[in-house]
XYZ file of C-alpha atoms in Angstrom:
580
model
C 0.000 0.000 0.000
C 1.348 3.398 -1.012
C 1.771 5.841 1.851
C 0.107 9.116 0.877
C 0.558 12.075 3.220
C -2.714 13.503 4.569
C -3.233 16.877 6.183
C -6.206 16.560 8.519
C -7.845 19.554 10.168
C -8.832 18.694 13.730
C -11.088 20.665 16.063
C -10.771 20.096 19.796
C -14.250 20.244 21.303
C -14.527 23.554 23.181
C -11.803 25.396 21.269
C -12.294 28.003 18.589
C -9.485 27.212 16.137
C -8.704 24.014 14.269
C -5.211 22.559 14.059
C -3.610 20.726 11.154
C -1.988 17.322 11.578
C 0.089 15.637 8.869
C -0.106 11.833 8.782
C 0.491 9.058 6.265
C -2.555 7.199 4.962
C -1.055 3.886 6.103
C -1.081 4.964 9.755
C -3.864 4.033 12.170
C -6.306 6.097 14.209
C -4.209 5.279 17.269
C -1.233 6.949 15.561
C -3.452 9.949 14.826
C -4.396 10.261 18.494
C -0.752 10.327 19.500
C 0.003 13.023 16.934
C -2.896 15.152 18.158
C -1.729 14.810 21.748
C 1.811 15.776 20.757
C 0.534 18.760 18.783
C -1.755 20.182 21.453
C -0.145 18.638 24.542
C -3.639 17.651 25.594
C -3.843 16.689 29.243
C -6.358 13.854 29.175
C -6.231 10.115 28.791
C -8.823 8.905 26.304
C -9.146 10.853 23.079
C -12.075 9.893 20.889
C -11.913 10.972 17.270
C -15.068 11.350 15.219
C -15.402 11.891 11.489
C -17.059 15.190 10.662
C -18.502 15.005 7.120
C -19.047 18.732 6.691
C -18.231 20.733 3.582
C -17.793 24.434 2.965
C -17.297 27.033 5.664
C -20.503 26.583 7.601
C -21.185 27.105 11.252
C -20.613 23.821 13.043
C -22.873 22.737 15.886
C -21.137 19.874 17.626
C -24.409 18.561 19.024
C -25.876 18.200 15.539
C -22.955 16.370 13.975
C -23.772 12.900 12.705
C -20.567 10.915 12.944
C -19.036 7.762 14.293
C -16.335 7.185 16.831
C -13.199 5.754 15.302
C -11.562 2.564 16.459
C -7.852 2.676 17.261
C -7.145 -0.107 14.742
C -8.772 1.679 11.800
C -6.401 2.727 9.034
C -6.543 6.361 7.991
C -7.019 5.307 4.369
C -10.145 3.364 5.369
C -11.579 6.376 7.158
C -10.920 8.649 4.170
C -10.986 6.363 1.105
C -11.564 9.295 -1.226
C -10.038 12.723 -1.556
C -10.291 14.841 1.572
C -13.092 17.428 1.476
C -11.714 20.944 1.359
C -12.502 23.924 3.573
C -13.831 21.783 6.383
C -12.882 20.175 9.663
C -12.197 16.466 9.280
C -11.817 15.319 12.872
C -13.506 16.349 16.114
C -11.494 15.512 19.214
C -13.313 15.168 22.497
C -12.852 13.486 25.824
C -15.568 11.555 27.650
C -16.604 13.522 30.712
C -16.317 10.588 33.100
C -12.808 9.770 31.933
C -11.727 13.388 32.208
C -13.180 13.988 35.663
C -11.766 10.781 37.069
C -8.341 11.619 35.671
C -8.539 15.175 37.017
C -9.499 13.967 40.484
C -6.539 11.569 40.417
C -4.179 14.472 39.758
C -3.933 14.481 35.964
C -4.683 17.689 34.114
C -4.294 21.311 35.113
C -4.916 24.767 33.734
C -3.411 25.551 30.333
C -0.130 27.457 30.362
C 1.167 30.341 28.315
C 3.259 29.808 25.233
C 5.618 32.238 23.529
C 8.557 34.204 24.978
C 7.187 33.886 28.529
C 6.163 30.286 29.072
C 4.596 28.358 31.900
C 2.269 30.925 33.492
C -1.330 29.818 34.155
C -3.785 30.630 31.386
C -7.537 30.804 31.934
C -10.536 32.848 30.871
C -13.896 33.867 32.255
C -16.979 32.216 30.819
C -18.594 34.247 28.103
C -15.315 35.819 26.951
C -14.019 33.111 24.642
C -10.719 31.311 24.852
C -7.790 33.538 25.812
C -4.787 33.873 23.467
C -2.043 31.359 24.171
C 0.400 34.059 25.304
C -1.971 35.862 27.707
C -1.525 34.711 31.323
C -4.140 34.676 34.047
C -2.138 35.686 37.102
C -5.232 35.296 39.260
C -4.350 31.588 39.453
C -0.613 31.896 39.927
C 0.966 30.224 42.938
C -2.235 29.202 44.701
C -1.773 27.404 48.037
C -2.427 23.655 48.127
C -2.818 21.520 51.271
C -0.802 18.728 49.616
C 2.356 20.868 49.523
C 4.491 22.170 52.410
C 3.917 25.748 51.232
C 0.181 25.862 51.870
C -0.033 29.196 53.691
C -2.203 32.042 52.436
C -0.645 34.480 50.016
C -3.599 36.823 50.404
C -4.089 38.686 53.689
C -7.868 38.679 53.365
C -8.059 34.927 52.678
C -5.876 34.164 55.671
C -7.947 36.391 57.937
C -11.236 34.793 56.889
C -9.739 31.328 57.291
C -8.628 32.168 60.819
C -12.093 33.491 61.616
C -13.770 30.322 60.320
C -11.448 28.061 62.289
C -11.421 30.070 65.512
C -15.055 31.090 65.753
C -16.873 28.578 63.528
C -19.198 31.309 62.267
C -22.311 30.371 60.322
C -22.135 33.455 58.127
C -19.542 35.992 57.044
C -20.979 38.869 55.017
C -17.928 40.156 53.218
C -17.581 43.573 51.641
C -15.269 46.516 51.555
C -15.513 49.247 54.158
C -14.571 52.337 52.178
C -17.942 53.619 50.868
C -16.852 54.124 47.275
C -14.292 51.359 46.953
C -17.011 48.963 48.064
C -19.009 49.860 44.994
C -16.293 49.677 42.391
C -14.358 46.577 43.404
C -11.289 45.329 41.523
C -9.452 44.968 44.808
C -8.512 41.292 44.955
C -11.759 39.851 46.312
C -11.870 36.996 43.795
C -8.270 36.009 44.487
C -9.098 35.982 48.194
C -12.034 33.593 47.836
C -10.100 31.292 45.471
C -7.291 31.090 48.021
C -9.839 30.504 50.761
C -11.379 27.537 48.927
C -7.933 26.221 48.051
C -7.271 25.779 51.773
C -10.720 24.921 53.124
C -13.380 22.609 51.671
C -16.399 24.383 50.267
C -18.537 25.360 47.309
C -18.200 28.306 44.929
C -21.152 30.029 43.237
C -20.951 33.154 41.080
C -24.019 35.206 40.149
C -22.433 37.218 37.328
C -23.330 36.338 33.758
C -19.742 36.526 32.469
C -17.333 35.640 35.228
C -15.563 32.743 36.878
C -17.330 29.619 38.033
C -20.312 27.721 36.730
C -23.256 29.442 35.081
C -25.653 27.473 37.295
C -26.482 30.489 39.468
C -27.492 32.403 36.336
C -29.662 29.412 35.404
C -31.313 29.739 38.812
C -31.887 33.449 38.224
C -33.440 32.854 34.787
C -35.638 30.066 36.165
C -36.976 32.293 38.949
C -37.473 35.182 36.532
C -39.566 33.003 34.206
C -41.643 31.802 37.148
C -42.310 35.335 38.400
C -43.359 36.485 34.926
C -45.718 33.540 34.634
C -47.423 34.043 37.990
C -47.648 37.808 37.520
C -49.357 37.309 34.168
C -51.905 34.958 35.728
C -52.740 36.893 38.886
C -52.799 40.472 40.108
C -52.057 39.335 43.661
C -48.380 38.774 44.484
C -47.953 35.745 46.749
C -44.601 36.411 48.384
C -44.691 33.173 50.354
C -45.112 31.058 47.210
C -42.309 33.023 45.579
C -40.109 32.220 48.563
C -40.930 28.513 48.257
C -40.121 28.415 44.544
C -36.790 30.212 44.919
C -35.747 28.066 47.876
C -36.616 24.813 46.078
C -34.640 25.905 43.031
C -31.675 26.714 45.285
C -31.911 23.282 46.899
C -31.613 21.660 43.471
C -28.686 23.949 42.664
C -26.875 22.742 45.763
C -27.861 19.131 45.066
C -26.163 19.198 41.669
C -22.959 20.499 43.265
C -23.079 17.879 46.020
C -23.563 15.018 43.552
C -20.475 16.021 41.569
C -18.552 16.373 44.835
C -19.603 12.880 45.949
C -18.527 11.453 42.600
C -15.086 13.034 42.970
C -14.729 11.490 46.418
C -15.672 8.053 45.067
C -12.970 7.920 42.365
C -10.462 5.166 43.221
C -6.926 6.333 43.863
C -7.852 9.937 44.616
C -7.158 10.063 48.348
C -3.751 11.708 47.932
C -4.537 13.816 44.864
C -8.037 15.234 45.377
C -7.501 18.236 47.640
C -9.579 21.291 48.437
C -7.376 23.214 45.983
C -8.200 20.814 43.149
C -11.908 20.922 43.978
C -11.778 24.737 44.037
C -10.105 24.844 40.620
C -12.769 22.569 39.135
C -15.506 24.862 40.469
C -13.900 28.154 39.459
C -12.760 27.044 35.968
C -15.058 24.222 34.775
C -15.337 25.781 31.313
C -11.545 26.013 31.014
C -10.747 22.486 32.163
C -13.488 20.766 30.171
C -17.093 21.957 30.315
C -19.611 23.264 32.828
C -20.747 19.970 34.311
C -22.411 21.704 37.265
C -24.829 23.696 35.127
C -25.543 20.691 32.903
C -26.508 18.555 35.900
C -28.542 21.372 37.459
C -30.630 21.639 34.286
C -31.384 17.922 34.477
C -32.463 18.232 38.118
C -34.728 21.276 37.669
C -37.870 19.217 36.871
C -37.713 17.911 40.454
C -38.862 21.277 41.781
C -42.490 20.098 41.713
C -41.733 18.144 44.916
C -42.562 19.643 48.291
C -39.911 21.922 49.730
C -39.751 19.888 52.937
C -39.083 16.660 51.013
C -36.413 18.309 48.866
C -34.781 19.849 51.901
C -34.642 16.514 53.731
C -33.177 14.779 50.684
C -30.510 17.411 49.990
C -29.597 17.480 53.676
C -29.067 13.706 53.561
C -26.868 14.011 50.446
C -24.851 16.727 52.171
C -24.370 14.543 55.237
C -23.294 11.605 53.058
C -20.812 13.787 51.174
C -19.301 15.131 54.379
C -19.077 11.646 55.926
C -17.355 10.405 52.782
C -14.910 13.327 52.911
C -14.051 12.539 56.538
C -13.623 8.830 55.797
C -11.629 9.432 52.623
C -9.128 11.640 54.448
C -8.505 14.031 51.559
C -6.440 17.092 52.434
C -7.133 19.158 54.384
C -8.627 16.571 56.703
C -11.818 17.539 58.502
C -13.875 16.230 61.407
C -17.561 16.190 62.328
C -17.393 19.718 63.702
C -15.827 21.286 60.611
C -18.072 23.644 58.676
C -17.865 23.566 54.890
C -17.916 26.921 53.105
C -20.573 28.176 50.703
C -19.245 31.210 48.835
C -21.755 33.344 46.948
C -19.579 35.618 44.833
C -20.879 38.709 43.004
C -23.867 38.562 45.342
C -24.656 42.232 44.714
C -26.470 41.098 41.553
C -28.805 38.826 43.518
C -29.203 41.549 46.138
C -30.634 43.876 43.470
C -32.954 41.485 41.635
C -36.732 41.201 42.135
C -36.709 43.305 45.279
C -40.156 43.098 46.857
C -41.013 39.775 45.201
C -39.854 37.929 48.333
C -40.153 38.576 52.042
C -38.407 37.914 55.302
C -39.714 34.827 57.095
C -39.469 36.628 60.427
C -41.163 39.850 59.340
C -43.807 40.138 56.620
C -43.155 43.877 56.692
C -39.673 43.378 55.248
C -39.539 42.876 51.455
C -36.498 41.056 50.156
C -34.678 40.481 46.836
C -33.737 37.089 45.374
C -30.619 36.798 47.531
C -32.755 36.320 50.649
C -34.484 32.988 49.794
C -31.219 31.683 48.317
C -29.404 32.216 51.624
C -32.411 30.804 53.465
C -32.233 27.548 51.471
C -28.525 27.064 52.152
C -28.998 27.716 55.855
C -31.907 25.288 55.987
C -29.568 22.541 54.755
C -26.782 23.165 57.207
C -27.486 25.694 59.917
C -24.622 24.240 61.935
C -22.773 22.546 59.073
C -22.099 25.365 56.611
C -20.454 28.777 56.773
C -21.905 31.153 54.195
C -19.528 33.738 52.757
C -21.581 36.351 50.918
C -19.370 38.725 48.990
C -19.670 41.353 46.311
C -18.505 44.790 45.297
C -21.851 46.526 45.601
C -23.392 45.173 48.793
C -24.789 47.998 50.890
C -24.287 48.137 54.634
C -28.028 47.609 55.062
C -27.897 44.484 52.902
C -25.029 43.092 54.941
C -27.154 43.446 58.043
C -30.117 41.405 56.782
C -28.099 38.694 55.005
C -26.915 37.524 58.422
C -30.464 36.692 59.472
C -32.035 35.267 56.279
C -33.106 31.746 57.160
C -31.329 31.746 60.509
C -34.410 32.231 62.635
C -32.929 35.453 63.992
C -34.352 38.909 63.592
C -32.423 41.451 61.578
C -29.737 42.837 63.813
C -26.697 45.031 63.600
C -25.302 44.075 66.994
C -22.655 41.794 65.467
C -21.205 42.808 62.145
C -18.036 41.517 60.555
C -16.654 43.474 57.656
C -13.514 43.061 55.668
C -11.191 45.623 54.190
C -8.973 44.892 51.204
C -5.943 47.143 51.599
C -4.944 46.579 47.992
C -1.551 47.736 46.797
C -1.146 50.744 49.034
C 2.647 50.870 48.706
C 4.945 50.730 45.697
C 6.980 48.004 47.347
C 3.994 45.648 47.264
C 3.867 45.859 43.463
C 7.632 45.320 43.186
C 7.321 42.265 45.427
C 4.537 40.828 43.302
C 6.401 41.390 40.025
C 9.483 39.732 41.513
C 7.480 36.753 42.755
C 6.000 36.131 39.309
C 9.452 36.376 37.741
C 10.910 33.849 40.174
C 8.181 31.356 39.287
C 9.127 31.319 35.590
C 10.603 28.069 34.361
C 13.664 29.189 32.392
C 16.096 32.064 32.006
C 14.731 33.039 28.586
C 11.305 33.679 30.096
C 12.833 35.655 32.970
C 14.820 37.787 30.558
C 11.712 38.468 28.471
C 9.843 39.384 31.672
C 12.532 41.908 32.636
C 12.423 43.497 29.190
C 8.640 43.879 29.238
C 8.299 45.117 32.833
C 10.969 47.718 33.436
C 11.220 49.814 36.595
C 9.469 52.664 34.774
C 6.563 50.351 33.955
C 6.209 49.227 37.571
C 6.346 52.844 38.787
C 3.537 53.737 36.403
C 1.479 50.744 37.554
C 1.592 52.088 41.094
C 0.877 55.643 40.006
C -2.246 54.617 38.085
C -3.574 51.747 40.195
C -2.550 52.302 43.809
C -5.011 50.329 45.911
C -6.418 48.540 42.851
C -5.264 44.945 42.618
C -7.183 43.633 39.624
C -6.649 46.504 37.122
C -2.908 46.409 37.809
C -2.812 42.638 37.309
C -4.841 42.950 34.094
C -2.382 45.547 32.792
C 0.542 43.199 33.505
C -1.252 40.380 31.682
C -1.797 42.591 28.634
C 1.833 43.737 28.641
C 2.931 40.096 28.546
C 0.437 39.351 25.778
C 1.632 42.271 23.623
C 5.252 41.075 23.930
C 6.575 44.499 22.964
C 8.999 46.235 25.370
C 7.874 49.592 23.994
C 4.143 49.056 24.522
C 3.932 49.082 28.327
C 3.007 52.764 28.615
C 0.123 52.563 26.147
C -1.074 49.305 27.694
C -1.206 50.848 31.177
C -2.921 53.980 29.846
C -5.522 51.824 28.091
C -6.132 49.918 31.320
C -6.563 53.201 33.193
C -9.005 54.508 30.595
C -10.981 51.296 30.831
C -11.257 51.808 34.575
C -11.941 55.536 34.866
C -12.884 57.204 31.576
C -16.384 58.410 30.735
C -16.003 56.917 27.253
C -15.869 53.430 28.818
C -18.807 53.985 31.167
C -20.637 51.004 29.611
C -18.019 48.549 30.941
C -18.735 46.830 34.246
C -16.128 47.833 36.810
C -15.614 51.271 35.270
C -16.019 53.909 37.990
C -18.447 55.988 35.931
C -20.473 52.856 35.218
C -20.709 52.169 38.946
C -21.808 55.732 39.722
C -24.544 55.469 37.086
C -25.582 52.070 38.404
C -25.860 53.339 41.960
C -27.761 56.419 40.794
C -30.300 54.264 38.947
C -30.581 51.823 41.829
C -31.167 54.527 44.420
C -33.786 56.223 42.248
C -35.601 52.909 41.942
C -35.353 51.951 45.617
C -35.405 55.231 47.534
C -36.591 53.623 50.769
C -33.622 51.267 50.685
C -31.310 54.215 50.128
C -32.631 55.866 53.289
C -32.138 52.616 55.227
C -28.596 52.237 53.895
C -27.669 55.803 54.848
C -29.154 55.279 58.295
C -27.188 52.055 58.726
C -23.976 53.658 57.493
C -24.326 56.596 59.879
C -24.948 54.199 62.733
C -21.886 52.201 61.768
C -19.701 55.297 61.645
C -20.963 56.430 65.057
C -19.816 53.176 66.618
C -16.714 52.804 64.489
C -14.304 53.464 67.347
C -15.987 50.797 69.425
C -16.035 48.336 66.530
C -12.359 48.778 65.742
C -11.615 47.466 69.200
C -14.043 44.562 68.811
C -12.975 40.947 68.319
C -15.607 40.651 65.590
C -13.426 42.520 63.105
C -11.572 40.384 60.608
C -8.724 42.775 59.899
C -7.288 45.272 62.334
C -4.922 48.196 61.899
C -5.756 48.642 58.227
C -6.499 52.156 57.009
C -9.213 52.292 54.340
C -8.307 53.913 51.045
C -9.444 57.524 50.817
C -12.673 57.987 48.909
C -11.148 61.041 47.224
C -8.366 58.859 45.860
C -10.911 56.832 43.901
C -12.869 59.853 42.682
C -9.633 61.504 41.627
C -9.154 58.872 38.944
C -12.379 59.651 37.112
C -11.840 61.301 33.761
C -14.778 63.092 32.154
C -13.831 64.975 29.034
C -16.584 67.200 27.692
């Protein structure tokens, strides 16, 4: 048989661009798999290749493709007996979810890494933003602590403080926000890094309510499900039944948690995972499911949603039993960090300000019918109903008002709203130039070879670091994003423009449509306060009360961080650029 060279275009399921692989027609499908793995350095065990008989440049829906899985012993010439179709993808490469998850739990597979002049840095992307370029790092995931390594201490001051609070006081809820009135609204201070570090060191569950952020999209599925229900009942009746709304939202939340628990139990049941499946690995799977493979949490949640016709009491009892089984299995399995019966697992609700704004007045407090509530209230109630003494809820966001932080402590706890105990957290950010220099140096030291270190030095000169501090003092995330873009550009002369672009994105009126932009946040707060004027009055009243007792609170053991000066509000406002 004559060996004819083939050039096959292969598309890895979940990626945007195809890759070309050259192979002789006399080779087998098994040889093709090895070539694909070598080409992409794919980090999974079983690669299934499927013929994709598509012609022309048409949009490809992977779920609609009619194809067959190839056997390893098939010859390439038998798969393509005729001339290869042009302008099409010939092979789809995918990995069975069970095989991937089992391999990941056993320690195989990790985040992609950067390629190019600076190699080996973690590479990830938020859902909804598409796959990041191969030379753009995601420093958010660099050097995370892991209980399986000797160096498992917190890198982030906030994460370490919360962890100490959880261990020392065993709190059932930690409402987490920033103290400085304006910085609390605009964020970008390192909150996400703090919660990722927290979950890397302590077992728990991560939920994110934003529509284009880290984590699974299952919380957005919950939001859309509740929204559809409210529209349906409002169209059929002029009377708003807040109690029924509460029941529906709580049942949907129970199913949300059930889907997460079932995946967790499966991970704990994988043979050979006792030494490899740590809280850090579980956190990574929850924060980056779309990067590692696909959003299995949302997919399972969608399959469980039809169960919401069951009574809330029955669902609650069932989910509580699954939670108890999962915790017992975790204790028995002995995965790091080891826990005991008295250990509380964490439930982190990130970007909770979105849920705190939605459908306000469609729900009510269970302790006071006079107190209308947004969607966040029944969600917290459902989690607390599962594990009042088993779970610690960490509710965090960049737009949570002081008034909101008061009532989230009591939702579902059986307690009346109270401001007598209030824990708040400050993120000091990068208040000193030395902190930025230290960070830049730490990233450099983590690089794998001298060529990468030299390229790093060329891209991030002392002048560049000085400008980073000048533009982003106290702002962790914008500074990190600017560094990531400088690395991506790979041009030693582009650092100034890159930093200026990052500053404009943060503060300019022209970019007021971008979430996180200071002008965007001012507009958002203006619209919110116009819509909910009574809440604004309550928030101002709560804030004034907090300030009156600030001296007393700073000496209280309830504070998470002490001796930290909040950033000046004027410092944030001073960055706003409005050019008429």
